[in-house]
N, CA, C and O atoms as a Tinker XYZ file with bonds, in Angstrom:
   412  protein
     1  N     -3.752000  -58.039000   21.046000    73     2
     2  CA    -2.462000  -58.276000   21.642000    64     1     3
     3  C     -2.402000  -59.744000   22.047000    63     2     4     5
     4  O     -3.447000  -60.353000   22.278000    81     3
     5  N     -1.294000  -60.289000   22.135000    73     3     6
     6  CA    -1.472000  -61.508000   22.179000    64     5     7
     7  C     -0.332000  -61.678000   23.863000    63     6     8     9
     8  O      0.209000  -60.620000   24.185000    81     7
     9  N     -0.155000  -62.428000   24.425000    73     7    10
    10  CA    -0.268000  -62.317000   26.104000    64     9    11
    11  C      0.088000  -63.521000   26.787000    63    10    12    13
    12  O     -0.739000  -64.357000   27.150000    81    11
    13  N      1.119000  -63.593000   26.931000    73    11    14
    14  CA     1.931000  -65.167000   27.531000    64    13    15
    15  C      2.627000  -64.714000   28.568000    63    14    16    17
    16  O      3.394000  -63.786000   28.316000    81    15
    17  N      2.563000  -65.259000   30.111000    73    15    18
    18  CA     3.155000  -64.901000   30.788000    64    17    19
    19  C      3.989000  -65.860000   31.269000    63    18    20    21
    20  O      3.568000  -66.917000   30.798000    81    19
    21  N      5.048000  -66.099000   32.026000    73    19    22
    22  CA     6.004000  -67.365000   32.759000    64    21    23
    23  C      5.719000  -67.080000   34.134000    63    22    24    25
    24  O      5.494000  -66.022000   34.722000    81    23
    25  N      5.785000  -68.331000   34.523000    73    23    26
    26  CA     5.846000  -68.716000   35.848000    64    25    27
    27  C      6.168000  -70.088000   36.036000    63    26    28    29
    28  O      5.878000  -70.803000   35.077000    81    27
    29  N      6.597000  -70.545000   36.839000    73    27    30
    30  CA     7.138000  -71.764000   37.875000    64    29    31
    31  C      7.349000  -72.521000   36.404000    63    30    32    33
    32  O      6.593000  -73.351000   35.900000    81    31
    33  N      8.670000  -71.963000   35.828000    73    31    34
    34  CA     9.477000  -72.427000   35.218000    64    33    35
    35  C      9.113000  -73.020000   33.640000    63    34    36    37
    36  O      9.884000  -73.468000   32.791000    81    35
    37  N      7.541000  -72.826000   33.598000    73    35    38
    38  CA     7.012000  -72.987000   31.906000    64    37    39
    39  C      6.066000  -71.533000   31.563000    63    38    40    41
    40  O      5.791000  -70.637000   32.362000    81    39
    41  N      5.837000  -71.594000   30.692000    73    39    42
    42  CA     4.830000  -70.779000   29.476000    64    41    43
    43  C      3.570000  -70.934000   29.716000    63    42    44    45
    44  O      3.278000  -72.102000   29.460000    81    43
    45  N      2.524000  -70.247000   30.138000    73    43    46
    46  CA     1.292000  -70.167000   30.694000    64    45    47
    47  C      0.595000  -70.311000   28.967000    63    46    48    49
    48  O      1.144000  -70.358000   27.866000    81    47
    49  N     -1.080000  -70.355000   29.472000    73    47    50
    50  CA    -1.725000  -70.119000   28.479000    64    49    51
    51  C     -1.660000  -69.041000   27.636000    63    50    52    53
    52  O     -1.270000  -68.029000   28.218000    81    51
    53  N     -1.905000  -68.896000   26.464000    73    51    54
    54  CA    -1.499000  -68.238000   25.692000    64    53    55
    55  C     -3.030000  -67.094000   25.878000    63    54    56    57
    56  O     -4.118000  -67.545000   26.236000    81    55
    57  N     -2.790000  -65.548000   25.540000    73    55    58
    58  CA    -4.628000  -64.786000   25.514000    64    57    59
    59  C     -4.188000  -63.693000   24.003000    63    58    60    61
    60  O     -3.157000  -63.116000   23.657000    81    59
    61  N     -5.073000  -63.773000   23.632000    73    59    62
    62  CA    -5.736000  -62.747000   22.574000    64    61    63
    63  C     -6.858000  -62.026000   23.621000    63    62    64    65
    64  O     -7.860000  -62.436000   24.206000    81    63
    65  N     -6.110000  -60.658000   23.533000    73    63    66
    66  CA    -6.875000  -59.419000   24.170000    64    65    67
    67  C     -7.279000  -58.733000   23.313000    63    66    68    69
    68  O     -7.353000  -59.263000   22.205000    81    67
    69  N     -7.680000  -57.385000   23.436000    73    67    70
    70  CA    -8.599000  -56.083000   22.908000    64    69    71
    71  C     -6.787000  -55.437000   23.085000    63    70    72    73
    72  O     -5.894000  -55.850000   23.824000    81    71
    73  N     -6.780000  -54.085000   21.883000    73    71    74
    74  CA    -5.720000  -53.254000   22.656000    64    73    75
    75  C     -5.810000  -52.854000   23.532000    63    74    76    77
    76  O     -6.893000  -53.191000   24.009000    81    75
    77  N     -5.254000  -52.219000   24.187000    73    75    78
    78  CA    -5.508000  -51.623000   25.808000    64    77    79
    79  C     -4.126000  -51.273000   26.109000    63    78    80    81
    80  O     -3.144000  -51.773000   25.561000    81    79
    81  N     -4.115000  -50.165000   27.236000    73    79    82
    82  CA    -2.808000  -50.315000   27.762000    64    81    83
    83  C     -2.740000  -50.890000   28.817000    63    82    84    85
    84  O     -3.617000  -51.266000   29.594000    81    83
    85  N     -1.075000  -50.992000   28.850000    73    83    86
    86  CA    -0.713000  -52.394000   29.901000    64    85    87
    87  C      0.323000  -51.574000   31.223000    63    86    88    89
    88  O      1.350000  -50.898000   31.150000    81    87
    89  N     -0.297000  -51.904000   32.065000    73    87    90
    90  CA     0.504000  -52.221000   33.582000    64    89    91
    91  C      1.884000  -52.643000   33.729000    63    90    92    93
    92  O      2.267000  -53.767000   34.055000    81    91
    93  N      2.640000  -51.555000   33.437000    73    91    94
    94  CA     3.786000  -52.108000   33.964000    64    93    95
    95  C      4.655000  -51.847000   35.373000    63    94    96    97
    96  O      4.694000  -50.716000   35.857000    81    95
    97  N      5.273000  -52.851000   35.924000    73    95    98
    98  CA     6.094000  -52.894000   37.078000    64    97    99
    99  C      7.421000  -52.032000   36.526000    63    98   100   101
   100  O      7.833000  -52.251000   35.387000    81    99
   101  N      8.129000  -50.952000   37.464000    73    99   102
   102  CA     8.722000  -50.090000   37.334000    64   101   103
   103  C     10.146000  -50.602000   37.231000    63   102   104   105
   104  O     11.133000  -49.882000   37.378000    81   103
   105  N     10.181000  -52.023000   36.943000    73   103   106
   106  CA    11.627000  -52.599000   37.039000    64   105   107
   107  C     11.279000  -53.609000   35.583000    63   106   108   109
   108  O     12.098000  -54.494000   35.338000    81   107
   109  N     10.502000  -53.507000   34.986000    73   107   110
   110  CA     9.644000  -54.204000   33.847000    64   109   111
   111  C     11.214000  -54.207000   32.988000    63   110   112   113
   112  O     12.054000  -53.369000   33.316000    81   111
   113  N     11.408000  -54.861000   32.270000    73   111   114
   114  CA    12.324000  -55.340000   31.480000    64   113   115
   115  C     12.539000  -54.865000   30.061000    63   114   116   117
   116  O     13.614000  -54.966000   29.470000    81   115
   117  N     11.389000  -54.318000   29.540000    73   115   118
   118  CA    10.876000  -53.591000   28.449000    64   117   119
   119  C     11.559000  -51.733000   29.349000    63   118   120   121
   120  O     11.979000  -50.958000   28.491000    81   119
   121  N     11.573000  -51.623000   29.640000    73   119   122
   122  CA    12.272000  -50.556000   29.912000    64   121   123
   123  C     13.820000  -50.170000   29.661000    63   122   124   125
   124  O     14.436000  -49.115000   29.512000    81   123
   125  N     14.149000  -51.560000   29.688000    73   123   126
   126  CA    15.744000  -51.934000   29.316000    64   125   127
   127  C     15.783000  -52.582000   27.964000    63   126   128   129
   128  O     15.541000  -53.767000   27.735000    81   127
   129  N     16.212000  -51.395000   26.852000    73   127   130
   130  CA    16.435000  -51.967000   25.408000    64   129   131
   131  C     17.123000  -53.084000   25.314000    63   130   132   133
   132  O     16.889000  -54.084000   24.634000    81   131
   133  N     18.185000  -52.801000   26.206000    73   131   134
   134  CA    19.255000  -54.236000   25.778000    64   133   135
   135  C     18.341000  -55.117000   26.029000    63   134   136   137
   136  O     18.262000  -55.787000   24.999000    81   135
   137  N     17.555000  -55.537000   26.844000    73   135   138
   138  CA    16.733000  -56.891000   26.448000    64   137   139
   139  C     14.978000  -56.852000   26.186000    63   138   140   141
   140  O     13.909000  -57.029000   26.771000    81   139
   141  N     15.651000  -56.431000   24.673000    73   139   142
   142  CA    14.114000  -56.379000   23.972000    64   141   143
   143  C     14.763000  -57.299000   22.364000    63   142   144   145
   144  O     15.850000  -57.280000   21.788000    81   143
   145  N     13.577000  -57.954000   22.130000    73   143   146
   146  CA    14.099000  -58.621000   21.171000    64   145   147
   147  C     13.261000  -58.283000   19.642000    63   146   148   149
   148  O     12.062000  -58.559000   19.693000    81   147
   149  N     13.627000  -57.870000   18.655000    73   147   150
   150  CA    12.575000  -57.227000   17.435000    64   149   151
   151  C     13.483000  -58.200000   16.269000    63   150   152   153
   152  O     14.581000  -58.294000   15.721000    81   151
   153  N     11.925000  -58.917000   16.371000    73   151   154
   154  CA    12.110000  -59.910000   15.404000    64   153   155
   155  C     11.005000  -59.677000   14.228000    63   154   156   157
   156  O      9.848000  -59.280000   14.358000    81   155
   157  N     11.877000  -60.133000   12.751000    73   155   158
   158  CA    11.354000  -59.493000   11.568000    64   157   159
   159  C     10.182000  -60.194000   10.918000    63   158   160   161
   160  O      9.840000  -60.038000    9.746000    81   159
   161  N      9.488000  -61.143000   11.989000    73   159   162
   162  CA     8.132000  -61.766000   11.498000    64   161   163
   163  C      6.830000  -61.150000   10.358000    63   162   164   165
   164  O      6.101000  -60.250000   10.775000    81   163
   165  N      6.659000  -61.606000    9.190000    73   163   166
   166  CA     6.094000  -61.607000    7.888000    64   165   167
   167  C      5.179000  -62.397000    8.158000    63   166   168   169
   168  O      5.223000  -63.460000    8.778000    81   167
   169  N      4.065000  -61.699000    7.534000    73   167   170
   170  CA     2.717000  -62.337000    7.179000    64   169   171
   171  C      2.376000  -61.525000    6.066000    63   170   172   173
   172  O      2.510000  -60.307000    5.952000    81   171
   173  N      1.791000  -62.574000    5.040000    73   171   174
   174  CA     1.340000  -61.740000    3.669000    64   173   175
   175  C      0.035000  -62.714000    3.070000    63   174   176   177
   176  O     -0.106000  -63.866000    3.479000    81   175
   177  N     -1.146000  -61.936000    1.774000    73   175   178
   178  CA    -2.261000  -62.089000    1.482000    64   177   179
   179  C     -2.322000  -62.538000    0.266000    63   178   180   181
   180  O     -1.883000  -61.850000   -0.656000    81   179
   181  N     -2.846000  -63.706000    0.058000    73   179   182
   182  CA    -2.753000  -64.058000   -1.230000    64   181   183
   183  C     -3.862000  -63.370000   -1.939000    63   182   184   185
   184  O     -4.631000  -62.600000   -1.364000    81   183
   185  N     -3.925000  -63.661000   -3.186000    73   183   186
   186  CA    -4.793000  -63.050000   -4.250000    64   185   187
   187  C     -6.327000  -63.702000   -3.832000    63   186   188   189
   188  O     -7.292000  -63.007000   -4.149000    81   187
   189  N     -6.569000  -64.867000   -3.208000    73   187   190
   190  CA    -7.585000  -65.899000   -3.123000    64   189   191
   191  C     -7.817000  -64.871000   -1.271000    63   190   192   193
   192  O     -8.854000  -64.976000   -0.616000    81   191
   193  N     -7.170000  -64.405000   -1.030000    73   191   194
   194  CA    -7.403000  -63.496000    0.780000    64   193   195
   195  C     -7.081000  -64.767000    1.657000    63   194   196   197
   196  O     -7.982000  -64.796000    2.496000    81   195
   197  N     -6.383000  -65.641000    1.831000    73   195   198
   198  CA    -5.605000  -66.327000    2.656000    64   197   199
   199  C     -4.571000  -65.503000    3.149000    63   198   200   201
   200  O     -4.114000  -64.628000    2.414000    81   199
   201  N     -4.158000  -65.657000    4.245000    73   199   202
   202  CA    -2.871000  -65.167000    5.188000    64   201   203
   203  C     -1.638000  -66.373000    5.387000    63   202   204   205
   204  O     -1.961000  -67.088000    6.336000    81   203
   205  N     -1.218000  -66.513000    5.191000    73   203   206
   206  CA     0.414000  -67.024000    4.969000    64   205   207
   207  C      1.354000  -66.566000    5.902000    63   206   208   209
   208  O      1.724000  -65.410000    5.699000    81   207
   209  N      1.813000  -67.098000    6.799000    73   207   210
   210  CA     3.250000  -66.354000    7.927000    64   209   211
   211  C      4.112000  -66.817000    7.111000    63   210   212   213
   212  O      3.887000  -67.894000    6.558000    81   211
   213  N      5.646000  -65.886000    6.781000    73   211   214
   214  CA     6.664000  -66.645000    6.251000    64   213   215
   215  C      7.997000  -66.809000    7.252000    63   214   216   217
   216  O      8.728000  -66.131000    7.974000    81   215
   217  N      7.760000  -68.472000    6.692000    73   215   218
   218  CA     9.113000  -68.757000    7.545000    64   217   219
   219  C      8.437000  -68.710000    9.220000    63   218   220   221
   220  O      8.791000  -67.605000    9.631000    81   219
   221  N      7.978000  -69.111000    9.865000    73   219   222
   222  CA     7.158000  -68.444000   11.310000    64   221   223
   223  C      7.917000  -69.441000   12.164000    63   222   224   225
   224  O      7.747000  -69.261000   13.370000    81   223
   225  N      8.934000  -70.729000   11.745000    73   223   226
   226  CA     9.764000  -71.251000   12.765000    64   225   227
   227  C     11.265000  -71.042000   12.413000    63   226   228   229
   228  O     12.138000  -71.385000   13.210000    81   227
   229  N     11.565000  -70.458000   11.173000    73   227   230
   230  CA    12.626000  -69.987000   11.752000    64   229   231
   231  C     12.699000  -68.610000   12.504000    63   230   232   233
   232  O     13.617000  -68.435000   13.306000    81   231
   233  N     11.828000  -67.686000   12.292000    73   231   234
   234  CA    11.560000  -66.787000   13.041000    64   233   235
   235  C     11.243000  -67.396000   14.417000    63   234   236   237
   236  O     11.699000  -66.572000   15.210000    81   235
   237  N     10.709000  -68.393000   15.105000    73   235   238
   238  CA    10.750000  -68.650000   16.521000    64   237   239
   239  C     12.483000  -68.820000   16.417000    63   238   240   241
   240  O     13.120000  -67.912000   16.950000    81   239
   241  N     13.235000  -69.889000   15.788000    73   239   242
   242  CA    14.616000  -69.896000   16.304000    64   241   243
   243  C     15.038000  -68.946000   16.344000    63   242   244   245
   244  O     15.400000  -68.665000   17.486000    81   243
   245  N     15.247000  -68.061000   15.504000    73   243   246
   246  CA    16.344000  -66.541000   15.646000    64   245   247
   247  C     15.383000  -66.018000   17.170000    63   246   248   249
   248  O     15.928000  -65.601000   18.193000    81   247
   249  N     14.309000  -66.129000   17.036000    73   247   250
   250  CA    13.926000  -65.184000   18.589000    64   249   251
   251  C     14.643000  -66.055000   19.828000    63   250   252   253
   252  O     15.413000  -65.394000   20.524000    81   251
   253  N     14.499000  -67.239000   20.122000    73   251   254
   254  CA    15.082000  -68.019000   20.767000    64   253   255
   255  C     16.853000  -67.993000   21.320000    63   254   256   257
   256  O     17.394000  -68.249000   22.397000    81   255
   257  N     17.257000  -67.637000   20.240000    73   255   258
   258  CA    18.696000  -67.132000   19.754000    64   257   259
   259  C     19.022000  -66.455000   20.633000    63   258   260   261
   260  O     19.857000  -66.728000   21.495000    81   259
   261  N     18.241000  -65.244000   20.491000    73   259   262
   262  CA    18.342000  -63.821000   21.380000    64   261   263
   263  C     18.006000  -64.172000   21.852000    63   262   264   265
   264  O     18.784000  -65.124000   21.916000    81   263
   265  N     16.976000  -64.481000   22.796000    73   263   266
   266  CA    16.325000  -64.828000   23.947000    64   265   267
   267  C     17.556000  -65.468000   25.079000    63   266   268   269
   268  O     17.866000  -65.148000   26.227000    81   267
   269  N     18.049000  -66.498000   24.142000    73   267   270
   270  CA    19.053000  -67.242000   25.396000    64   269   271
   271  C     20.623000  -66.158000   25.445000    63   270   272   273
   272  O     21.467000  -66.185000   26.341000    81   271
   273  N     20.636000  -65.440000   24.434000    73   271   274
   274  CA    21.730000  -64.532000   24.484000    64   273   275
   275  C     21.507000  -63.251000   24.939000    63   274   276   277
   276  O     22.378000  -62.398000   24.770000    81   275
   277  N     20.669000  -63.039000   25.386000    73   275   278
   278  CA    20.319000  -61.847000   26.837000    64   277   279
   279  C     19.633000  -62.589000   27.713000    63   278   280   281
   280  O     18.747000  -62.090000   28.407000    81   279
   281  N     19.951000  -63.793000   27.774000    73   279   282
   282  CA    19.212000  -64.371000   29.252000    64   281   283
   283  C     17.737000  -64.476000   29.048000    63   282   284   285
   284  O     17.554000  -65.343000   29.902000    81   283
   285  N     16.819000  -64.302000   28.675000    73   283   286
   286  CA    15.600000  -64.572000   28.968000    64   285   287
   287  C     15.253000  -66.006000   28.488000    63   286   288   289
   288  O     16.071000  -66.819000   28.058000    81   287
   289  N     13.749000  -66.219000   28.644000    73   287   290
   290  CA    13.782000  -67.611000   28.653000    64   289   291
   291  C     13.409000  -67.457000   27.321000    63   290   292   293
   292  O     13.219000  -66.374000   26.768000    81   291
   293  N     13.271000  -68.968000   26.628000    73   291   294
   294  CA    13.006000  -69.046000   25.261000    64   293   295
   295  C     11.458000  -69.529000   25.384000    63   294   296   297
   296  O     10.896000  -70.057000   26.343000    81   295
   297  N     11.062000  -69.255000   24.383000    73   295   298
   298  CA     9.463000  -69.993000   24.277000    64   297   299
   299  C      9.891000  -70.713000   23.449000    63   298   300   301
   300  O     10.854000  -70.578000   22.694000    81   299
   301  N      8.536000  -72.217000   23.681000    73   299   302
   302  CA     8.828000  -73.173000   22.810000    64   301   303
   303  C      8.395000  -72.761000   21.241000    63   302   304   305
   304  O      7.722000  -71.732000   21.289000    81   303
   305  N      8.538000  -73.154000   20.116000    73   303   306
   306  CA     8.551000  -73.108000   18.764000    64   305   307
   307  C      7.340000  -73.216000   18.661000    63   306   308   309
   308  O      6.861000  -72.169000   18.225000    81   307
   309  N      6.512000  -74.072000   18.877000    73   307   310
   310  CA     4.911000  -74.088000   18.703000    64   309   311
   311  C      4.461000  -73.284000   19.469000    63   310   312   313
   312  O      3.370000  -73.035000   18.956000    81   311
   313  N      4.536000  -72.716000   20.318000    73   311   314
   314  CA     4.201000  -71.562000   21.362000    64   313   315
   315  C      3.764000  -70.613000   20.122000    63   314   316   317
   316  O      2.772000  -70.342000   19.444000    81   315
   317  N      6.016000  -70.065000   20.342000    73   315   318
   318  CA     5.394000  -68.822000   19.007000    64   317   319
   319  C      4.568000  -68.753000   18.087000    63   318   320   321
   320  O      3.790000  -67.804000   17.982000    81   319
   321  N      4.615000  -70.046000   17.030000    73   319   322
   322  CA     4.555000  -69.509000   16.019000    64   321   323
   323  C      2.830000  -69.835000   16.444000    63   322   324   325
   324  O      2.036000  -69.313000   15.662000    81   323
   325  N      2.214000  -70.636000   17.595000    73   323   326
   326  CA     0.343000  -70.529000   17.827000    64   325   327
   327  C      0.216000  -68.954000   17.654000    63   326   328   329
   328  O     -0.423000  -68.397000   16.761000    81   327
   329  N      1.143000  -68.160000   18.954000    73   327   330
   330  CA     0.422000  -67.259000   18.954000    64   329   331
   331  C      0.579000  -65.732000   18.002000    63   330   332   333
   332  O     -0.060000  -64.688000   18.136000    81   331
   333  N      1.591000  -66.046000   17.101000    73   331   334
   334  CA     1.805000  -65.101000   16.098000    64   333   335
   335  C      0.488000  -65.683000   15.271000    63   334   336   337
   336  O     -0.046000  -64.740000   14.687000    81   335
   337  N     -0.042000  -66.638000   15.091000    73   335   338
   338  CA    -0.949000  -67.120000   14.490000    64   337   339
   339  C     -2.366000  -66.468000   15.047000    63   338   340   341
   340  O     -3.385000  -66.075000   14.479000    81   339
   341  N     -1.989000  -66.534000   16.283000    73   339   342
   342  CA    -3.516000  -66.393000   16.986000    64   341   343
   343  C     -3.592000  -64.751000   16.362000    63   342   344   345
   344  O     -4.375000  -64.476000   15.453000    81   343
   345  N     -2.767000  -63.826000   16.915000    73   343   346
   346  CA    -2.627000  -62.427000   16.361000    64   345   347
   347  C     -3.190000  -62.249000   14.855000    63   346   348   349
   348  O     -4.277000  -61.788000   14.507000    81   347
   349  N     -2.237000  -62.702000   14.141000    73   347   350
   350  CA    -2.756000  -62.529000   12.940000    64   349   351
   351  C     -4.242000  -62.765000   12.709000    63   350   352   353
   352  O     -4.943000  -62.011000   12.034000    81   351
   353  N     -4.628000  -63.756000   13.258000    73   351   354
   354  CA    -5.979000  -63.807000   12.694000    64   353   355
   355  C     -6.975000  -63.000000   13.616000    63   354   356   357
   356  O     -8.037000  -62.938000   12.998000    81   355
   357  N     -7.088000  -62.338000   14.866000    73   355   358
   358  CA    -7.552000  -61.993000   15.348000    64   357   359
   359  C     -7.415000  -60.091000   14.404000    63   358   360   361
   360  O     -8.381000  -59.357000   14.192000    81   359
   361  N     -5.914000  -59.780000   14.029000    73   359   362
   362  CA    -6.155000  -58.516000   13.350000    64   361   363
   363  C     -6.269000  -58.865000   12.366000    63   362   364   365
   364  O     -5.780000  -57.948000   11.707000    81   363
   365  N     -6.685000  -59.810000   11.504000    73   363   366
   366  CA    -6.835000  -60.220000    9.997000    64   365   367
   367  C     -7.724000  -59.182000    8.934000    63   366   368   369
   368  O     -7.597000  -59.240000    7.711000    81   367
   369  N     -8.610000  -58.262000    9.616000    73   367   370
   370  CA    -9.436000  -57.672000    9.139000    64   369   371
   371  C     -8.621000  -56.258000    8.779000    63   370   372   373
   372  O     -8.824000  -55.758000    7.673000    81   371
   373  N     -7.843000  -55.712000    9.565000    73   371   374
   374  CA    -6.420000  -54.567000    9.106000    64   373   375
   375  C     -5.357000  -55.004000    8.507000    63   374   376   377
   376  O     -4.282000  -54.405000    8.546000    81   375
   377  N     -5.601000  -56.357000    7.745000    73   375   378
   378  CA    -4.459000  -56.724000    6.954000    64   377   379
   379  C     -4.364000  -55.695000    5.696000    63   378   380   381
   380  O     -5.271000  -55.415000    4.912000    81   379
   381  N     -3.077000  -55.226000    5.709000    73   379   382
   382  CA    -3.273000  -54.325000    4.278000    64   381   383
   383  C     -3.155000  -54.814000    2.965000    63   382   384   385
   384  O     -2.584000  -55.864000    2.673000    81   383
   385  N     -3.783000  -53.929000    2.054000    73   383   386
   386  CA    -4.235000  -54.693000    0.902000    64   385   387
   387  C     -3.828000  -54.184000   -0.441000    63   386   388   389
   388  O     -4.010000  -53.000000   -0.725000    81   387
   389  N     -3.164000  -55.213000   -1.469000    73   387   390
   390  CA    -2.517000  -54.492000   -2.098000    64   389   391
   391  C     -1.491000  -55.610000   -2.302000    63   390   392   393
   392  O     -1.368000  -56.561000   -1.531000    81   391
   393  N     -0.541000  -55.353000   -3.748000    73   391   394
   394  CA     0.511000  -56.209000   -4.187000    64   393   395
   395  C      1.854000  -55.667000   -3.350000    63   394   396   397
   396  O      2.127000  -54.489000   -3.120000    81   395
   397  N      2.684000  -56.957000   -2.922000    73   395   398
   398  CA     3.288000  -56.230000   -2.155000    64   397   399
   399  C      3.167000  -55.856000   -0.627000    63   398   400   401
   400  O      4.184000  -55.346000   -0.157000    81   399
   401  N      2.338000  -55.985000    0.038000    73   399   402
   402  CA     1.781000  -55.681000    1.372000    64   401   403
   403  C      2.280000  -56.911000    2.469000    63   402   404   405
   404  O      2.502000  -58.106000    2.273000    81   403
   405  N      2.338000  -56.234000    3.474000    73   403   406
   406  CA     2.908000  -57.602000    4.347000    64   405   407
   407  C      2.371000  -57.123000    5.630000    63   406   408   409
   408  O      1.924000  -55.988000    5.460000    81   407
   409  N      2.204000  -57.599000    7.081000    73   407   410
   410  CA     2.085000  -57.570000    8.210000    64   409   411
   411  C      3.039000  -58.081000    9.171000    63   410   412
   412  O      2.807000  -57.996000   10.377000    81   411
Protein backbone atom coordinates (compact mmCIF):
# COMPACT_ATOMS: atom_id res chain seq x y z
CA UNK A 1 0.00 0.00 0.00
CA UNK A 2 1.40 3.06 -0.64
CA UNK A 3 0.59 5.97 2.25
CA UNK A 4 0.74 9.83 2.05
CA UNK A 5 -0.73 11.73 4.58
CA UNK A 6 -1.38 15.93 4.72
CA UNK A 7 -0.73 18.08 7.24
CA UNK A 8 0.14 21.81 7.87
CA UNK A 9 -0.78 22.51 4.46
CA UNK A 10 1.81 20.08 2.27
CA UNK A 11 2.20 16.25 1.41
CA UNK A 12 4.20 14.29 3.97
CA UNK A 13 6.63 11.57 3.11
CA UNK A 14 5.54 9.22 0.96
CA UNK A 15 5.49 4.92 2.77
CA UNK A 16 5.28 1.62 1.02
CA UNK A 17 3.66 -0.69 3.65
CA UNK A 18 2.81 -4.55 3.93
CA UNK A 19 -1.16 -4.97 3.29
CA UNK A 20 -2.82 -4.66 6.43
CA UNK A 21 -5.90 -3.18 7.48
CA UNK A 22 -6.28 0.38 8.14
CA UNK A 23 -7.74 2.52 11.03
CA UNK A 24 -10.25 4.50 10.18
CA UNK A 25 -11.78 7.69 11.94
CA UNK A 26 -15.62 7.37 11.84
CA UNK A 27 -15.99 10.68 9.91
CA UNK A 28 -13.06 9.31 7.41
CA UNK A 29 -13.94 10.66 4.02
CA UNK A 30 -13.70 7.32 2.24
CA UNK A 31 -16.95 6.62 3.74
CA UNK A 32 -18.46 9.35 1.59
CA UNK A 33 -18.45 8.13 -2.18
CA UNK A 34 -19.00 11.50 -3.43
CA UNK A 35 -15.46 12.17 -2.50
CA UNK A 36 -13.60 9.26 -3.64
CA UNK A 37 -11.72 9.63 -6.67
CA UNK A 38 -11.09 6.21 -9.13
CA UNK A 39 -8.68 6.96 -11.41
CA UNK A 40 -7.94 4.61 -14.48
CA UNK A 41 -4.05 4.30 -13.87
CA UNK A 42 -2.23 1.49 -16.32
CA UNK A 43 0.80 -0.25 -15.87
CA UNK A 44 1.83 -2.94 -18.37
CA UNK A 45 4.96 -5.71 -19.08
CA UNK A 46 6.98 -5.76 -21.79
CA UNK A 47 8.16 -8.91 -23.51
CA UNK A 48 11.97 -8.07 -22.12
CA UNK A 49 9.73 -8.00 -18.12
CA UNK A 50 10.10 -4.19 -17.76
CA UNK A 51 7.02 -2.35 -16.24
CA UNK A 52 5.92 0.76 -18.09
CA UNK A 53 3.04 3.18 -16.33
CA UNK A 54 0.97 4.65 -19.17
CA UNK A 55 0.46 8.09 -19.41
CA UNK A 56 1.20 8.32 -15.23
CA UNK A 57 1.03 12.40 -15.55
CA UNK A 58 -1.78 12.75 -17.23
CA UNK A 59 -3.33 10.44 -14.93
CA UNK A 60 -1.92 12.74 -11.93
CA UNK A 61 -3.85 15.76 -13.86
CA UNK A 62 -7.29 14.14 -14.31
CA UNK A 63 -6.83 13.03 -10.45
CA UNK A 64 -6.02 16.59 -9.58
CA UNK A 65 -9.11 17.64 -11.63
CA UNK A 66 -11.30 15.81 -9.27
CA UNK A 67 -9.48 16.43 -6.45
CA UNK A 68 -10.00 20.30 -6.72
CA UNK A 69 -13.67 19.58 -7.91
CA UNK A 70 -14.75 17.87 -4.64
CA UNK A 71 -12.54 20.01 -2.65
CA UNK A 72 -9.75 17.94 -1.61
CA UNK A 73 -6.34 18.88 -1.92
CA UNK A 74 -4.38 18.00 -5.01
CA UNK A 75 -1.05 16.20 -4.80
CA UNK A 76 1.75 17.43 -6.62
CA UNK A 77 2.41 15.52 -10.14
CA UNK A 78 5.73 14.07 -9.07
CA UNK A 79 4.20 13.02 -5.82
CA UNK A 80 1.77 10.80 -7.75
CA UNK A 81 3.22 9.54 -10.28
CA UNK A 82 6.74 8.57 -7.32
CA UNK A 83 4.33 6.81 -5.58
CA UNK A 84 2.22 4.90 -8.16
CA UNK A 85 5.78 4.04 -9.05
CA UNK A 86 6.84 3.10 -5.68
CA UNK A 87 3.59 0.58 -5.65
CA UNK A 88 4.18 -0.86 -8.70
CA UNK A 89 7.41 -1.94 -8.02
CA UNK A 90 6.99 -3.00 -4.63
CA UNK A 91 3.88 -5.46 -6.13
CA UNK A 92 5.94 -6.08 -9.29
CA UNK A 93 6.21 -9.72 -8.50
CA UNK A 94 1.93 -10.16 -8.93
CA UNK A 95 2.23 -8.42 -12.09
CA UNK A 96 0.08 -10.54 -14.38
CA UNK A 97 1.45 -12.26 -17.14
CA UNK A 98 0.45 -12.66 -20.43
CA UNK A 99 -0.33 -10.59 -23.83
CA UNK A 100 -2.58 -8.11 -23.05
CA UNK A 101 -2.30 -7.88 -19.19
CA UNK A 102 -2.19 -4.64 -17.38
CA UNK A 103 -2.10 -3.51 -13.60
Amino acid sequence: MAIAHYANGEWQTVAVTPFSALTLHPESKCFQYKQTILEGMEAFKTLKGRIFLFRPKENARRFNQSASRIAMHELPEELFVDMVKALVWVERDWFPRGEGSRL
